[in-house]
Tab-separated table of C-alpha atoms in Angstrom:
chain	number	residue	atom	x	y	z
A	1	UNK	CA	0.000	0.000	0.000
A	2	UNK	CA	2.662	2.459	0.599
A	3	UNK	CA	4.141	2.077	-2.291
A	4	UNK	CA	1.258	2.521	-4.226
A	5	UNK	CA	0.710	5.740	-2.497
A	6	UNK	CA	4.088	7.099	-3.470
A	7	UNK	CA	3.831	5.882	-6.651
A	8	UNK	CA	0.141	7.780	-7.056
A	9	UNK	CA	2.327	10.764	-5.329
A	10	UNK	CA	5.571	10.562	-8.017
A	11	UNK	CA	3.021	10.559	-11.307
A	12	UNK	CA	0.893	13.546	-9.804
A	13	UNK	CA	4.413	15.708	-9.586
A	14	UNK	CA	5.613	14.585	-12.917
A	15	UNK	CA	2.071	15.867	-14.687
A	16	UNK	CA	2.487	18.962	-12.568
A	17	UNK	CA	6.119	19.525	-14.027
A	18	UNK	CA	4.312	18.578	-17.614
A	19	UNK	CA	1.831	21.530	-17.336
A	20	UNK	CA	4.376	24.245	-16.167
A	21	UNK	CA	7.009	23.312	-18.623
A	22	UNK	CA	4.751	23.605	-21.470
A	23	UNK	CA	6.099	19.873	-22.914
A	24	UNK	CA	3.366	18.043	-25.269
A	25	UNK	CA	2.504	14.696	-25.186
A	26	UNK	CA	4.651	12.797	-28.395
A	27	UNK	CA	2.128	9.998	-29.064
A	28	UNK	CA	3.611	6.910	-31.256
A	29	UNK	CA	2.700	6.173	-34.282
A	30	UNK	CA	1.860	2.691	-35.915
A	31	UNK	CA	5.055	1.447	-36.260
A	32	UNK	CA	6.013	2.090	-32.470
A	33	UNK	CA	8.266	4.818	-32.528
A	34	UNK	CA	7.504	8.125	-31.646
A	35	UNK	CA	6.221	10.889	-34.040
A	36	UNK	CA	7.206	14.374	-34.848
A	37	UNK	CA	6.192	17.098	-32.111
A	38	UNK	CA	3.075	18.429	-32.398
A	39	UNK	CA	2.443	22.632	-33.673
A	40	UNK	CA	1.088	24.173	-30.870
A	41	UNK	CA	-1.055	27.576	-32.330
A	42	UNK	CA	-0.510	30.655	-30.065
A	43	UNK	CA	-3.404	32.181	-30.008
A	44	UNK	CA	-3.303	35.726	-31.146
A	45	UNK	CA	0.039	34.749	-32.531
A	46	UNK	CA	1.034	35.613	-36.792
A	47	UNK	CA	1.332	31.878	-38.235
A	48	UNK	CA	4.775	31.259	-39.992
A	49	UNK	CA	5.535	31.931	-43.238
A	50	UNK	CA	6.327	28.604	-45.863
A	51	UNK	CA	9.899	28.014	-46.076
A	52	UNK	CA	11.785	26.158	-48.751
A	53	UNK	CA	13.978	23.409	-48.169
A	54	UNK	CA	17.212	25.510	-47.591
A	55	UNK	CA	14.897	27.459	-44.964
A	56	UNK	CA	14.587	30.599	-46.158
A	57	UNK	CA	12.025	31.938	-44.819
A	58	UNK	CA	10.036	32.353	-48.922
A	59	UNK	CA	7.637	30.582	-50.464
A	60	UNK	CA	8.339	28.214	-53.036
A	61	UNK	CA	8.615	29.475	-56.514
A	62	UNK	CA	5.665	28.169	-58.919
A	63	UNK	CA	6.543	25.458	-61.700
A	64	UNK	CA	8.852	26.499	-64.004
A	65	UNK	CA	10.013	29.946	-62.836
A	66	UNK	CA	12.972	28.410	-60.604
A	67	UNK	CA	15.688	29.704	-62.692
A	68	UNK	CA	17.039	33.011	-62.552
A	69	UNK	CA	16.459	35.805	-65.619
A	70	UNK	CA	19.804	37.179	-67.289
A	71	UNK	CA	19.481	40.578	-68.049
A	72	UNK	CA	19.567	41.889	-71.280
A	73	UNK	CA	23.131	42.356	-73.093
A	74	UNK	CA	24.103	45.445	-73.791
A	75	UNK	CA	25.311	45.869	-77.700
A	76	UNK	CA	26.387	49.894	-77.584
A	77	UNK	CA	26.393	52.843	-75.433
A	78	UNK	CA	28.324	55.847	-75.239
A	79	UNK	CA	31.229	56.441	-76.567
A	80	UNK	CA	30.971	53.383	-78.867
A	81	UNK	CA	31.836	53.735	-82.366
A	82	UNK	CA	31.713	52.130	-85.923
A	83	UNK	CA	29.611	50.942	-88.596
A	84	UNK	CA	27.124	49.332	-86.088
A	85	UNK	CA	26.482	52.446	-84.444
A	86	UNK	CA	25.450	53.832	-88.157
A	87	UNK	CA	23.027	51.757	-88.363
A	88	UNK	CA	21.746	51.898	-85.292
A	89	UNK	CA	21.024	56.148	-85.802
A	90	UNK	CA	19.855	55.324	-89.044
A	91	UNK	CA	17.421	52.926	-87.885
A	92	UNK	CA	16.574	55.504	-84.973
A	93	UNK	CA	16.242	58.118	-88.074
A	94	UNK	CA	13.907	55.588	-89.338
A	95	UNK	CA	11.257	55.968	-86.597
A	96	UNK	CA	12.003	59.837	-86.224
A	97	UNK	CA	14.115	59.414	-82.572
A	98	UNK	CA	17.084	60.995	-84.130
A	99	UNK	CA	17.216	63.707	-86.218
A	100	UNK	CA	20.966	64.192	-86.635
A	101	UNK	CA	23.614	61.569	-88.270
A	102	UNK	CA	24.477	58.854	-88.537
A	103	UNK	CA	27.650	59.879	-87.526
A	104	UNK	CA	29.225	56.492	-86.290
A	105	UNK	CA	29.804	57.785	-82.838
A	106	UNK	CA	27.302	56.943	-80.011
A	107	UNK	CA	27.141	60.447	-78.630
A	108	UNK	CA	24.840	62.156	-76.305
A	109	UNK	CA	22.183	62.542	-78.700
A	110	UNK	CA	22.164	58.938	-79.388
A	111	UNK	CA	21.732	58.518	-75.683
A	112	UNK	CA	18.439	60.336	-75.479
A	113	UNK	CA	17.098	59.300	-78.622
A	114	UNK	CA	17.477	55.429	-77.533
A	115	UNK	CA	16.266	56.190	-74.153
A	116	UNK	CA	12.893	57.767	-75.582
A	117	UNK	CA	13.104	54.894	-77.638
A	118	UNK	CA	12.916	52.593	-74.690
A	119	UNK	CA	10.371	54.445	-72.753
A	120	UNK	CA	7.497	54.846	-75.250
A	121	UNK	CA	7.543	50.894	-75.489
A	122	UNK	CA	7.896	50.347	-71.605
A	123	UNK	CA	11.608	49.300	-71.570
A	124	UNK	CA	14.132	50.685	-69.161
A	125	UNK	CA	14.994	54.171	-70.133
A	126	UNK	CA	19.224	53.045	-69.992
A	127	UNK	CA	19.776	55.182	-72.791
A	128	UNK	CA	22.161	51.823	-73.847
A	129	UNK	CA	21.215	49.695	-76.777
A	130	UNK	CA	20.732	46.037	-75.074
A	131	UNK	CA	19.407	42.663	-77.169
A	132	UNK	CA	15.612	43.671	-76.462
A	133	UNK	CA	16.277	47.295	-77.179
A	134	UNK	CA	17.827	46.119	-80.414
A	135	UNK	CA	14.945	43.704	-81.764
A	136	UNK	CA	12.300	45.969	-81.016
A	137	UNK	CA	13.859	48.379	-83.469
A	138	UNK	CA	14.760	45.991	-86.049
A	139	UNK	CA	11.006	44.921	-86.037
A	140	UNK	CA	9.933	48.269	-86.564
A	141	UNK	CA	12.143	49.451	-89.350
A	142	UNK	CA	13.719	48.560	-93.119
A	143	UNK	CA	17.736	47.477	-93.571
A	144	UNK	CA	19.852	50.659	-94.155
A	145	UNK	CA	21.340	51.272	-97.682
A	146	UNK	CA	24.516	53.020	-97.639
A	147	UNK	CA	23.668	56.485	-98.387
A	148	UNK	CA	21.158	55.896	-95.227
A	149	UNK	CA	24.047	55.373	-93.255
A	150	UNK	CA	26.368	57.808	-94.809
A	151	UNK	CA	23.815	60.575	-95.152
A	152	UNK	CA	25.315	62.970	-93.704
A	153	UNK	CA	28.845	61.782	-95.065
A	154	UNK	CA	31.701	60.081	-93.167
A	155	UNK	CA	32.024	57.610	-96.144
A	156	UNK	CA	35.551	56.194	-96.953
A	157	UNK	CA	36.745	57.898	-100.199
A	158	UNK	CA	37.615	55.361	-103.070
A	159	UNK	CA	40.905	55.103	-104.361
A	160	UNK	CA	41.819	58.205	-107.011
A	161	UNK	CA	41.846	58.336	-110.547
A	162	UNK	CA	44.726	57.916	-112.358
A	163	UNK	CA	44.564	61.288	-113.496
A	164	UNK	CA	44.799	63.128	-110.469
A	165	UNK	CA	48.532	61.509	-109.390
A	166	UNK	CA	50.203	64.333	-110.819
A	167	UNK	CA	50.096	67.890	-110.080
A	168	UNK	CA	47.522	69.782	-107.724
A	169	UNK	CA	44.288	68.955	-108.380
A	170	UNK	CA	40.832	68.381	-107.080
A	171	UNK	CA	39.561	64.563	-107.622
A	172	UNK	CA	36.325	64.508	-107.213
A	173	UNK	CA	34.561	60.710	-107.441
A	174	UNK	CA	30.824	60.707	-107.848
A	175	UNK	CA	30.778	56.709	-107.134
A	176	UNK	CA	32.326	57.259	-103.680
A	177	UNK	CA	30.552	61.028	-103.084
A	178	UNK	CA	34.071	62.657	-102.182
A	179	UNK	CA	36.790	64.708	-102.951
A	180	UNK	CA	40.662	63.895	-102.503
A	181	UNK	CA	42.713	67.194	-102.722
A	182	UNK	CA	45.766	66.373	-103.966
A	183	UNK	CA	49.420	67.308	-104.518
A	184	UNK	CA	51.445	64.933	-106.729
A	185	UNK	CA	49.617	61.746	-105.847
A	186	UNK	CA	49.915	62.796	-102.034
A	187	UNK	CA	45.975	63.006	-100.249
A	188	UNK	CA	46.225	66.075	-98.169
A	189	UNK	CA	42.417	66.404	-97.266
A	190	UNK	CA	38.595	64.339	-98.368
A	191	UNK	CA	35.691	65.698	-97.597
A	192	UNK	CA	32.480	64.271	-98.106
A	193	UNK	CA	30.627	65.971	-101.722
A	194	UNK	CA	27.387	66.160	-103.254
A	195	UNK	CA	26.357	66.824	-106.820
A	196	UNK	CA	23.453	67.831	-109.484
A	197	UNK	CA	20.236	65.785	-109.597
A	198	UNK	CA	19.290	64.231	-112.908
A	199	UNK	CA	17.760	67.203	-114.242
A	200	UNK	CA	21.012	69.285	-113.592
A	201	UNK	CA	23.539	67.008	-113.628
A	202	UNK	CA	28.025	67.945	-112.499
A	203	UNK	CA	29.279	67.667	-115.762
A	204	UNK	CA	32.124	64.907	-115.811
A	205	UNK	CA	35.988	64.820	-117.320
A	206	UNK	CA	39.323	67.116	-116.871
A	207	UNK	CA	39.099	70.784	-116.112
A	208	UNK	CA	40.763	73.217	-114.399
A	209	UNK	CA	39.729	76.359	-111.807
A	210	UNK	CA	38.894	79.340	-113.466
A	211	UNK	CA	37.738	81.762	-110.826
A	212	UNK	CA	37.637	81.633	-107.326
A	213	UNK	CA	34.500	83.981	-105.774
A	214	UNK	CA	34.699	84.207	-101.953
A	215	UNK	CA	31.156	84.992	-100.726
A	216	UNK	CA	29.749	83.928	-104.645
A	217	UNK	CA	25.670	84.232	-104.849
A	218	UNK	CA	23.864	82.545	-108.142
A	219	UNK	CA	22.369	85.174	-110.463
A	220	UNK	CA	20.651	82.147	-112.044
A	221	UNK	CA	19.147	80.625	-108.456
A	222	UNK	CA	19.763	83.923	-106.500
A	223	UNK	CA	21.813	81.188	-103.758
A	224	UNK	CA	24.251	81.216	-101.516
A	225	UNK	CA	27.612	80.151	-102.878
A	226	UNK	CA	30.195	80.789	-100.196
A	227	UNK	CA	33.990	79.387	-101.174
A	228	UNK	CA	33.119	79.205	-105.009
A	229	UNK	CA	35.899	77.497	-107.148
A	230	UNK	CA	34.678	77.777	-110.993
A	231	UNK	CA	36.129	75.030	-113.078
A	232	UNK	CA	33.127	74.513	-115.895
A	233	UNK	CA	30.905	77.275	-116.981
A	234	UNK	CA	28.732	77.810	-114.174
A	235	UNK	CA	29.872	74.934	-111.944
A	236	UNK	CA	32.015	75.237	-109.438
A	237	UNK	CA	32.941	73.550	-105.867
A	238	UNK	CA	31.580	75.268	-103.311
A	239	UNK	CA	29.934	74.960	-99.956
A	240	UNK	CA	26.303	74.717	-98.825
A	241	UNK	CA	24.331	74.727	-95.953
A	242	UNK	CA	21.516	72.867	-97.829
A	243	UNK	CA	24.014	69.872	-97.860
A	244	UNK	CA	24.893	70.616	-94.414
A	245	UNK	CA	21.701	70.667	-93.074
A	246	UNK	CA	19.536	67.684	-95.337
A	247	UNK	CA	22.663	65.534	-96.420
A	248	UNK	CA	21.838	63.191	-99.553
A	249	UNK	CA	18.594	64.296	-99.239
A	250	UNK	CA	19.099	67.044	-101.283
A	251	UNK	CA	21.046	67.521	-104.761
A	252	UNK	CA	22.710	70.640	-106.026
A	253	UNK	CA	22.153	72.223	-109.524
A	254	UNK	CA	25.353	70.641	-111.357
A	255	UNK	CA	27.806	72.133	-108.589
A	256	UNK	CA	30.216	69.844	-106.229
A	257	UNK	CA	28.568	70.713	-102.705
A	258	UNK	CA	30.902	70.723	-99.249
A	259	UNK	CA	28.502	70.783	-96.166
A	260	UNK	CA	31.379	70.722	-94.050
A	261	UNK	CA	32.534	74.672	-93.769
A	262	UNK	CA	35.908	74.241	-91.838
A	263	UNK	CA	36.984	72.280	-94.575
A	264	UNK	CA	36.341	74.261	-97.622
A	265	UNK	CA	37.603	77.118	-96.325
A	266	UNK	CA	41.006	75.474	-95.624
A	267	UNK	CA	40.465	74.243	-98.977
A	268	UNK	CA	39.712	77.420	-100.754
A	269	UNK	CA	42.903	78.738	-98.946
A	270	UNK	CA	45.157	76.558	-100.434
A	271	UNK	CA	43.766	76.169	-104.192
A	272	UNK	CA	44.977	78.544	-107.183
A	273	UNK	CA	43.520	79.772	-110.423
A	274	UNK	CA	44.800	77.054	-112.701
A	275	UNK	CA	44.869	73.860	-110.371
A	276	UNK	CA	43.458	70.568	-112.034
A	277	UNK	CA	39.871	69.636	-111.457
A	278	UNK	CA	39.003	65.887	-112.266
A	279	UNK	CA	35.648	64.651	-112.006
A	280	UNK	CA	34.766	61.062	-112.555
A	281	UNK	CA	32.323	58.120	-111.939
């Protein structure tokens, strides 16, 4: 009997010790061995979030999107350079984002013009040309020829005629849209040309300058004609701000247009009454 009692006495402490401790009862399962502890819901209390395997603390990503994204490769951006670039402001051109060029060189203008790009078809406004950037703009506009990517010039000159390796001359190539001023064979500038339409064609063979007219105006077109180097009848070389401003867009009235200014000047500085004009196809 008194060990009954004392055994009564030693279970009644333990379930005591149970209840303050907060311990749960671990019941076995089938098999005999005991099962995992049981989730005890505070109440009041903010349930815990899922957590994946590794136990971070997320839910588990659905099906198939498990794998991170690579962001988009960048092709060109600032400062980049080169035929690629051409195309890209000619293609920009294209969609009337860039107004300028091409000019080869992914300047500032560039930037913005690819940024506004990007923004009006809800793409990150980087202002860099990435792969995405890039196909949305090849789906939206023609391949380049190459007078859209030299429109504005820029073009690699071809190489000379035979006939302007001797002597001073200006050797002007309508194939290649340039002029080579030269001094017994030896290029010393090139500059980027543009000449008469159809209608009003630059008359083509071996002449030589005639008259040189600083600040020239046309009494037949009542135009502009700054630098003006006569070499056949009313033709001359000369510079012109239409060219300058529209490119190949434009044509002349049989003249050799400059748009770039600096140049002809220099050029007009060094050429004399008498110096060999060659113009050829």
């Amino acid at each position: 009997m008194r060990t009954t009692g004392m055994g009564r006495a030693i279970a009644a402490a333990l379930a005591v010790l149970a209840a303050l401790t907060g311990c749960t009862v671990q019941p076995q399962n089938g098999d005999g061995k005991r099962g995992s502890p049981v989730h005890i819901e505070i109440p009041g209390g903010t349930p815990s979030p899922a957590r994946t395997p590794g136990g971070s603390g997320t839910a588990p990503a659905p099906p198939g999107d498990d794998k991170p994204r690579a962001a988009p490769r960048v092709l060109w951006s600032r400062g980049d350079t080169g035929r690629d670039v051409r195309e890209l402001q000619a293609r920009l051109r294209q969609v009337a984002w860039l107004f300028d060029g091409p000019t080869g060189t992914y300047d500032e203008q560039t930037e913005q013009a690819v940024s506004g790009f990007q923004g009006k078809r809800g793409l990150p406004r980087t202002g860099e040309t990435d792969t995405v950037t890039w196909q949305r703009l090849l789906g939206m506009t023609r391949e380049p020829g190459r007078w859209d990517l030299y429109l504005m010039g820029g073009q690699p000159a071809d190489p000379p005629d035979p006939r302007c390796t001797t002597g001073r001359v200006l050797c002007v190539d309508k194939t290649s849209r340039t002029l080579r001023w030269m001094i017994d064979g030896r290029t010393v500038s090139t500059m980027a040309v543009r000449f008469g339409s159809q209608y009003t064609p630059t008359r083509e063979g071996v002449f030589s300058v005639y008259w040189k007219s600083r600040d020239h105006v046309s009494t037949l077109y009542d135009s502009p004609m700054p630098y003006a180097m006569f070499f056949s009848g009313g033709q001359a070389v000369h510079y012109s701000a239409d060219f300058a401003a529209r490119g190949y867009a434009g044509a002349s009235h049989g003249c050799v247009n400059v748009r770039d200014e600096a140049a002809i000047a220099g050029l007009y500085a060094q050429v004399r009454n008498g110096d060999k004009v060659v113009v050829s196809r």
